[in-house]
DNA sequence: AGGAATTAGTTTCCGTGTAACATATATTAT
DNA sequence: ATAATATATGTTACACGGAAACTAATTCCT
């Protein structure tokens, strides 16, 4: 993929600006990669994330609980769960004890889809080019920056 | 802003996964900051970027040229320029020599808006917490990762 | 000159963040 | 205890942005 500066065809005032643009560029690179991957299964990364959480839960859980467990915050789970319902990958269950609450469970076909995806999951090979130690330093620098 | 791992309330398999999530998280942090800033002027970061390119050009330029000079790739400039036209910040000009081409120029009020924004532009103080040398290392690690 | 390939820009589709909203439950004051 | 208020939960409505399909104009090739 070569050098970043050449890719976006621009010059930088200094390393700090360059680093910031590079973060945005790299994040976009990662999400594009993930989008393409999950699209082959008819999912978005967020939808995949929800399915994994539901499988992990092993029982119907509240929408609110899903929200708490998601890596990226997803402000409208309604829409995401709508899509998963349409595809019969999850079910909604009413919760009489608190009628505001909606429980969600994963269906058989949801579990089957996860099984199909598992072997190729890209999260792991996306960043093979860094050593563990380098990855640690990268993360530390990002933490410091904020 | 404290430690990233705590913020998203999750555990990491290893530093590489952690670094990847941290990149996405940090990029989101940056864009949220920028969105909020430019929103006070009724712009998106991309719209601001276009105005700056037009000011720099000092003459009407092709949409295609704008696209090449943008930091982030913007697949549909039509929509962005629509918005800027609505706000009278730019003008579209037909180009008889090649009727596929549309030229864009910045208006007086576009230039005036840029002048208002300039003093507070956040790109500079967003990343003051890193030294030049650290920023350089960060950028190198990101390059290596891709 | 005529058809294929390329280029420029537009339109359309979809996913997502934000904010306003509706409903249900919890809390507080009297 | 009950009415008024506050909080929690999920939904709906709106705007933005990336990707891809599409249209029109130009260039290339023979």
GROMACS .gro file of C-alpha atoms (C1' of nucleotides) in nm:
model
  352
    1UNK     CA    1   0.000   0.000   0.000
    2UNK     CA    2   0.307   0.219   0.016
    3UNK     CA    3   0.340   0.558   0.170
    4UNK     CA    4   0.041   0.743   0.296
    5UNK     CA    5   0.145   1.090   0.184
    6UNK     CA    6   0.165   0.982  -0.174
    7UNK     CA    7  -0.174   0.815  -0.158
    8UNK     CA    8  -0.360   1.128  -0.071
    9UNK     CA    9  -0.139   1.347  -0.281
   10UNK     CA   10  -0.076   1.624  -0.035
   11UNK     CA   11   0.190   1.783   0.180
   12UNK     CA   12   0.185   1.822   0.556
   13UNK     CA   13   0.270   2.114   0.768
   14UNK     CA   14   0.423   1.892   1.028
   15UNK     CA   15   0.417   1.546   1.174
   16UNK     CA   16   0.124   1.617   1.403
   17UNK     CA   17  -0.109   1.712   1.121
   18UNK     CA   18   0.025   1.423   0.923
   19UNK     CA   19  -0.043   1.181   1.207
   20UNK     CA   20  -0.397   1.304   1.249
   21UNK     CA   21  -0.478   1.267   0.881
   22UNK     CA   22  -0.312   0.930   0.884
   23UNK     CA   23  -0.539   0.811   1.164
   24UNK     CA   24  -0.847   0.912   0.969
   25UNK     CA   25  -0.709   0.752   0.656
   26UNK     CA   26  -0.621   0.429   0.830
   27UNK     CA   27  -0.957   0.407   1.006
   28UNK     CA   28  -1.127   0.447   0.675
   29UNK     CA   29  -0.907   0.176   0.532
   30UNK     CA   30  -1.008  -0.062   0.810
   31UNK     CA   31  -1.380   0.006   0.791
   32UNK     CA   32  -1.382  -0.027   0.412
   33UNK     CA   33  -1.215  -0.360   0.446
   34UNK     CA   34  -1.464  -0.477   0.705
   35UNK     CA   35  -1.764  -0.349   0.512
   36UNK     CA   36  -1.656  -0.537   0.202
   37UNK     CA   37  -1.597  -0.853   0.399
   38UNK     CA   38  -1.929  -0.860   0.581
   39UNK     CA   39  -2.121  -0.755   0.273
   40UNK     CA   40  -2.047  -1.094   0.122
   41UNK     CA   41  -2.266  -1.233   0.401
   42UNK     CA   42  -2.532  -0.964   0.367
   43UNK     CA   43  -2.437  -0.800   0.696
   44UNK     CA   44  -2.286  -0.476   0.816
   45UNK     CA   45  -2.009  -0.488   1.078
   46UNK     CA   46  -2.250  -0.363   1.341
   47UNK     CA   47  -2.503  -0.630   1.257
   48UNK     CA   48  -2.234  -0.892   1.287
   49UNK     CA   49  -2.133  -0.750   1.622
   50UNK     CA   50  -2.490  -0.779   1.749
   51UNK     CA   51  -2.516  -1.141   1.639
   52UNK     CA   52  -2.194  -1.225   1.820
   53UNK     CA   53  -2.316  -1.061   2.137
   54UNK     CA   54  -2.643  -1.254   2.118
   55UNK     CA   55  -2.463  -1.582   2.066
   56UNK     CA   56  -2.240  -1.506   2.362
   57UNK     CA   57  -2.537  -1.424   2.582
   58UNK     CA   58  -2.691  -1.768   2.528
   59UNK     CA   59  -3.035  -1.632   2.620
   60UNK     CA   60  -3.264  -1.346   2.516
   61UNK     CA   61  -3.127  -1.013   2.635
   62UNK     CA   62  -3.250  -0.656   2.642
   63UNK     CA   63  -3.173  -0.415   2.363
   64UNK     CA   64  -3.014  -0.200   2.629
   65UNK     CA   65  -2.774  -0.479   2.721
   66UNK     CA   66  -2.671  -0.518   2.359
   67UNK     CA   67  -2.599  -0.149   2.341
   68UNK     CA   68  -2.371  -0.168   2.643
   69UNK     CA   69  -2.175  -0.458   2.502
   70UNK     CA   70  -2.114  -0.319   2.157
   71UNK     CA   71  -1.763  -0.209   2.067
   72UNK     CA   72  -1.875   0.093   1.872
   73UNK     CA   73  -2.164   0.274   2.028
   74UNK     CA   74  -2.469   0.226   1.807
   75UNK     CA   75  -2.728   0.491   1.885
   76UNK     CA   76  -3.019   0.329   1.712
   77UNK     CA   77  -3.040  -0.036   1.769
   78UNK     CA   78  -3.398  -0.030   1.654
   79UNK     CA   79  -3.291   0.006   1.295
   80UNK     CA   80  -3.021  -0.255   1.320
   81UNK     CA   81  -3.246  -0.509   1.484
   82UNK     CA   82  -3.513  -0.432   1.225
   83UNK     CA   83  -3.277  -0.546   0.954
   84UNK     CA   84  -3.178  -0.859   1.142
   85UNK     CA   85  -3.544  -0.941   1.203
   86UNK     CA   86  -3.621  -0.900   0.834
   87UNK     CA   87  -3.351  -1.156   0.762
   88UNK     CA   88  -3.487  -1.393   1.032
   89UNK     CA   89  -3.153  -1.387   1.212
   90UNK     CA   90  -3.303  -1.269   1.541
   91UNK     CA   91  -3.640  -1.259   1.717
   92UNK     CA   92  -3.799  -0.991   1.929
   93UNK     CA   93  -3.971  -1.100   2.247
   94UNK     CA   94  -4.200  -0.888   2.459
   95UNK     CA   95  -4.109  -0.849   2.826
   96UNK     CA   96  -4.423  -0.820   3.041
   97UNK     CA   97  -4.245  -0.726   3.364
   98UNK     CA   98  -4.134  -0.398   3.209
   99UNK     CA   99  -4.327  -0.311   2.901
  100UNK     CA  100  -4.069  -0.062   2.779
  101UNK     CA  101  -3.821  -0.343   2.736
  102UNK     CA  102  -3.773  -0.559   2.427
  103UNK     CA  103  -3.579  -0.883   2.449
  104UNK     CA  104  -3.377  -1.011   2.157
  105UNK     CA  105  -3.266  -1.364   2.082
  106UNK     CA  106  -3.064  -1.511   1.800
  107UNK     CA  107  -3.230  -1.767   1.573
  108UNK     CA  108  -3.097  -2.094   1.437
  109UNK     CA  109  -3.017  -1.933   1.106
  110UNK     CA  110  -2.842  -1.650   1.290
  111UNK     CA  111  -2.617  -1.902   1.460
  112UNK     CA  112  -2.562  -2.085   1.133
  113UNK     CA  113  -2.455  -1.764   0.964
  114UNK     CA  114  -2.204  -1.691   1.240
  115UNK     CA  115  -2.057  -2.035   1.189
  116UNK     CA  116  -2.013  -1.968   0.821
  117UNK     CA  117  -1.838  -1.638   0.886
  118UNK     CA  118  -1.606  -1.749   1.161
  119UNK     CA  119  -1.324  -1.910   0.964
  120UNK     CA  120  -1.255  -1.601   0.757
  121UNK     CA  121  -1.309  -1.323   1.009
  122UNK     CA  122  -1.084  -1.040   0.898
  123UNK     CA  123  -1.031  -0.870   1.230
  124UNK     CA  124  -0.737  -1.094   1.287
  125UNK     CA  125  -0.540  -1.071   0.967
  126UNK     CA  126  -0.595  -0.701   0.912
  127UNK     CA  127  -0.309  -0.606   1.132
  128UNK     CA  128  -0.062  -0.886   1.097
  129UNK     CA  129   0.204  -0.649   0.980
  130UNK     CA  130   0.272  -0.512   1.325
  131UNK     CA  131   0.438  -0.704   1.605
  132UNK     CA  132   0.266  -0.726   1.941
  133UNK     CA  133   0.516  -0.480   2.077
  134UNK     CA  134   0.461  -0.229   1.796
  135UNK     CA  135   0.086  -0.260   1.832
  136UNK     CA  136   0.123  -0.182   2.199
  137UNK     CA  137   0.324   0.132   2.127
  138UNK     CA  138   0.073   0.242   1.863
  139UNK     CA  139  -0.211   0.207   2.108
  140UNK     CA  140  -0.021   0.398   2.374
  141UNK     CA  141   0.043   0.687   2.138
  142UNK     CA  142  -0.325   0.703   2.047
  143UNK     CA  143  -0.420   0.705   2.413
  144UNK     CA  144  -0.177   0.984   2.482
  145UNK     CA  145  -0.308   1.189   2.197
  146UNK     CA  146  -0.659   1.212   2.339
  147UNK     CA  147  -0.981   1.127   2.838
  148UNK     CA  148  -0.823   0.840   3.030
  149UNK     CA  149  -0.769   0.489   2.916
  150UNK     CA  150  -0.932   0.365   2.604
  151UNK     CA  151  -1.004   0.013   2.725
  152UNK     CA  152  -1.214   0.142   3.007
  153UNK     CA  153  -1.405   0.377   2.779
  154UNK     CA  154  -1.543   0.106   2.562
  155UNK     CA  155  -1.580  -0.138   2.842
  156UNK     CA  156  -1.425  -0.438   2.680
  157UNK     CA  157  -1.129  -0.670   2.696
  158UNK     CA  158  -0.882  -0.734   2.418
  159UNK     CA  159  -0.738  -1.055   2.295
  160UNK     CA  160  -0.406  -0.893   2.226
  161UNK     CA  161  -0.237  -0.566   2.148
  162UNK     CA  162  -0.301  -0.591   1.777
  163UNK     CA  163  -0.677  -0.612   1.815
  164UNK     CA  164  -0.659  -0.341   2.075
  165UNK     CA  165  -0.461  -0.116   1.843
  166UNK     CA  166  -0.707  -0.164   1.562
  167UNK     CA  167  -1.006  -0.078   1.777
  168UNK     CA  168  -0.815   0.215   1.917
  169UNK     CA  169  -0.758   0.354   1.569
  170UNK     CA  170  -1.129   0.339   1.494
  171UNK     CA  171  -1.211   0.491   1.829
  172UNK     CA  172  -0.960   0.773   1.790
  173UNK     CA  173  -1.070   0.850   1.436
  174UNK     CA  174  -1.424   0.875   1.561
  175UNK     CA  175  -1.310   1.107   1.836
  176UNK     CA  176  -1.140   1.335   1.584
  177UNK     CA  177  -1.429   1.346   1.340
  178UNK     CA  178  -1.682   1.413   1.615
  179UNK     CA  179  -1.471   1.703   1.729
  180UNK     CA  180  -1.444   1.841   1.378
  181UNK     CA  181  -1.813   1.794   1.302
  182UNK     CA  182  -1.911   1.985   1.611
  183UNK     CA  183  -1.671   2.265   1.531
  184UNK     CA  184  -1.775   2.317   1.170
  185UNK     CA  185  -2.141   2.278   1.252
  186UNK     CA  186  -2.127   2.612   1.432
  187UNK     CA  187  -2.059   2.762   1.088
  188UNK     CA  188  -2.322   2.552   0.912
  189UNK     CA  189  -2.063   2.340   0.732
  190UNK     CA  190  -1.938   1.984   0.731
  191UNK     CA  191  -1.562   1.921   0.738
  192UNK     CA  192  -1.574   1.816   0.373
  193UNK     CA  193  -1.755   2.132   0.272
  194UNK     CA  194  -1.494   2.337   0.453
  195UNK     CA  195  -1.221   2.147   0.274
  196UNK     CA  196  -1.376   2.229  -0.062
  197UNK     CA  197  -1.398   2.598   0.019
  198UNK     CA  198  -1.032   2.603   0.117
  199UNK     CA  199  -0.930   2.435  -0.206
  200UNK     CA  200  -1.130   2.687  -0.405
  201UNK     CA  201  -0.975   2.979  -0.225
  202UNK     CA  202  -0.632   2.833  -0.286
  203UNK     CA  203  -0.703   2.788  -0.655
  204UNK     CA  204  -0.779   3.158  -0.703
  205UNK     CA  205  -0.982   3.078  -1.016
  206UNK     CA  206  -1.271   2.852  -1.116
  207UNK     CA  207  -1.162   2.488  -1.126
  208UNK     CA  208  -1.313   2.163  -1.238
  209UNK     CA  209  -1.501   1.938  -0.999
  210UNK     CA  210  -1.249   1.674  -1.090
  211UNK     CA  211  -0.963   1.895  -0.973
  212UNK     CA  212  -1.135   1.949  -0.641
  213UNK     CA  213  -1.171   1.575  -0.601
  214UNK     CA  214  -0.800   1.520  -0.658
  215UNK     CA  215  -0.702   1.782  -0.403
  216UNK     CA  216  -0.929   1.667  -0.123
  217UNK     CA  217  -0.772   1.506   0.179
  218UNK     CA  218  -1.046   1.250   0.226
  219UNK     CA  219  -1.176   1.106  -0.095
  220UNK     CA  220  -1.529   1.231  -0.151
  221UNK     CA  221  -1.711   1.007  -0.393
  222UNK     CA  222  -1.995   1.244  -0.463
  223UNK     CA  223  -1.895   1.599  -0.501
  224UNK     CA  224  -2.226   1.672  -0.666
  225UNK     CA  225  -2.405   1.653  -0.337
  226UNK     CA  226  -2.145   1.856  -0.154
  227UNK     CA  227  -2.139   2.129  -0.414
  228UNK     CA  228  -2.520   2.129  -0.414
  229UNK     CA  229  -2.517   2.223  -0.050
  230UNK     CA  230  -2.258   2.493  -0.099
  231UNK     CA  231  -2.457   2.636  -0.392
  232UNK     CA  232  -2.770   2.646  -0.182
  233UNK     CA  233  -2.580   2.854   0.072
  234UNK     CA  234  -2.442   3.081  -0.202
  235UNK     CA  235  -2.087   2.999  -0.101
  236UNK     CA  236  -1.987   2.878  -0.447
  237UNK     CA  237  -2.104   2.913  -0.809
  238UNK     CA  238  -2.122   2.659  -1.087
  239UNK     CA  239  -1.999   2.766  -1.429
  240UNK     CA  240  -2.056   2.582  -1.755
  241UNK     CA  241  -1.747   2.491  -1.955
  242UNK     CA  242  -1.822   2.500  -2.328
  243UNK     CA  243  -1.495   2.343  -2.441
  244UNK     CA  244  -1.594   2.015  -2.273
  245UNK     CA  245  -1.959   1.997  -2.190
  246UNK     CA  246  -1.909   1.718  -1.939
  247UNK     CA  247  -1.712   1.951  -1.718
  248UNK     CA  248  -1.847   2.185  -1.453
  249UNK     CA  249  -1.630   2.462  -1.315
  250UNK     CA  250  -1.667   2.581  -0.958
  251UNK     CA  251  -1.570   2.913  -0.807
  252UNK     CA  252  -1.595   3.045  -0.454
  253UNK     CA  253  -1.814   3.349  -0.390
  254UNK     CA  254  -1.748   3.657  -0.182
  255UNK     CA  255  -1.953   3.519   0.104
  256UNK     CA  256  -1.762   3.192   0.076
  257UNK     CA  257  -1.438   3.379   0.125
  258UNK     CA  258  -1.588   3.580   0.409
  259UNK     CA  259  -1.695   3.261   0.584
  260UNK     CA  260  -1.345   3.117   0.556
  261UNK     CA  261  -1.206   3.430   0.715
  262UNK     CA  262  -1.444   3.393   1.007
  263UNK     CA  263  -1.344   3.031   1.062
  264UNK     CA  264  -0.970   3.067   1.031
  265UNK     CA  265  -0.876   3.187   1.379
  266UNK     CA  266  -1.035   2.893   1.558
  267UNK     CA  267  -0.956   2.609   1.321
  268UNK     CA  268  -0.930   2.299   1.540
  269UNK     CA  269  -0.701   2.090   1.325
  270UNK     CA  270  -0.409   2.247   1.499
  271UNK     CA  271  -0.489   2.211   1.863
  272UNK     CA  272  -0.645   1.867   1.838
  273UNK     CA  273  -0.317   1.688   1.870
  274UNK     CA  274  -0.105   1.911   2.086
  275UNK     CA  275  -0.050   1.635   2.333
  276UNK     CA  276   0.202   1.455   2.116
  277UNK     CA  277   0.550   1.582   2.040
  278UNK     CA  278   0.662   1.610   1.681
  279UNK     CA  279   0.877   1.304   1.731
  280UNK     CA  280   0.594   1.098   1.878
  281UNK     CA  281   0.362   1.204   1.599
  282UNK     CA  282   0.621   1.088   1.351
  283UNK     CA  283   0.647   0.748   1.514
  284UNK     CA  284   0.268   0.717   1.525
  285UNK     CA  285   0.241   0.791   1.157
  286UNK     CA  286   0.515   0.543   1.075
  287UNK     CA  287   0.338   0.268   1.267
  288UNK     CA  288   0.016   0.338   1.081
  289UNK     CA  289   0.197   0.326   0.749
  290UNK     CA  290   0.356  -0.002   0.840
  291UNK     CA  291   0.024  -0.149   0.939
  292UNK     CA  292  -0.130  -0.108   0.595
  293DA     C1'  293  -1.643   0.773  -4.013
  294DG     C1'  294  -1.837   0.446  -3.679
  295DG     C1'  295  -1.824   0.165  -3.270
  296DA     C1'  296  -1.580   0.074  -2.822
  297DA     C1'  297  -1.366   0.252  -2.432
  298DT     C1'  298  -1.297   0.622  -2.118
  299DT     C1'  299  -1.411   1.030  -1.854
  300DA     C1'  300  -1.710   1.363  -1.590
  301DG     C1'  301  -2.064   1.430  -1.332
  302DT     C1'  302  -2.524   1.288  -1.142
  303DT     C1'  303  -2.858   0.996  -0.926
  304DT     C1'  304  -2.984   0.629  -0.629
  305DC     C1'  305  -2.936   0.309  -0.260
  306DC     C1'  306  -2.805   0.199   0.190
  307DG     C1'  307  -2.589   0.237   0.655
  308DT     C1'  308  -2.520   0.535   1.038
  309DG     C1'  309  -2.505   0.938   1.389
  310DT     C1'  310  -2.802   1.287   1.605
  311DA     C1'  311  -3.196   1.460   1.790
  312DA     C1'  312  -3.686   1.485   1.876
  313DC     C1'  313  -4.041   1.192   2.031
  314DA     C1'  314  -4.367   0.852   2.275
  315DT     C1'  315  -4.443   0.545   2.620
  316DA     C1'  316  -4.350   0.312   3.057
  317DT     C1'  317  -4.155   0.311   3.504
  318DA     C1'  318  -3.940   0.524   3.913
  319DT     C1'  319  -3.907   0.905   4.231
  320DT     C1'  320  -4.055   1.280   4.496
  321DA     C1'  321  -4.356   1.598   4.733
  322DT     C1'  322  -4.766   1.684   4.958
  323DA     C1'  323  -5.157   0.711   4.901
  324DT     C1'  324  -5.156   0.996   4.499
  325DA     C1'  325  -5.045   1.339   4.181
  326DA     C1'  326  -4.655   1.563   3.962
  327DT     C1'  327  -4.205   1.522   3.803
  328DA     C1'  328  -3.800   1.286   3.649
  329DT     C1'  329  -3.579   0.909   3.432
  330DA     C1'  330  -3.536   0.508   3.133
  331DT     C1'  331  -3.629   0.257   2.706
  332DG     C1'  332  -3.701   0.220   2.256
  333DT     C1'  333  -3.879   0.436   1.811
  334DT     C1'  334  -3.916   0.771   1.445
  335DA     C1'  335  -3.750   1.148   1.157
  336DC     C1'  336  -3.379   1.392   0.957
  337DA     C1'  337  -2.925   1.472   0.753
  338DC     C1'  338  -2.470   1.308   0.607
  339DG     C1'  339  -2.157   1.020   0.362
  340DG     C1'  340  -1.966   0.597   0.093
  341DA     C1'  341  -2.045   0.288  -0.298
  342DA     C1'  342  -2.229   0.171  -0.714
  343DA     C1'  343  -2.532   0.224  -1.111
  344DC     C1'  344  -2.630   0.542  -1.454
  345DT     C1'  345  -2.617   0.923  -1.828
  346DA     C1'  346  -2.398   1.211  -2.133
  347DA     C1'  347  -1.982   1.373  -2.364
  348DT     C1'  348  -1.540   1.292  -2.543
  349DT     C1'  349  -1.149   1.017  -2.700
  350DC     C1'  350  -0.949   0.618  -2.901
  351DC     C1'  351  -0.901   0.265  -3.236
  352DT     C1'  352  -0.943   0.045  -3.672
   0.00000   0.00000   0.00000
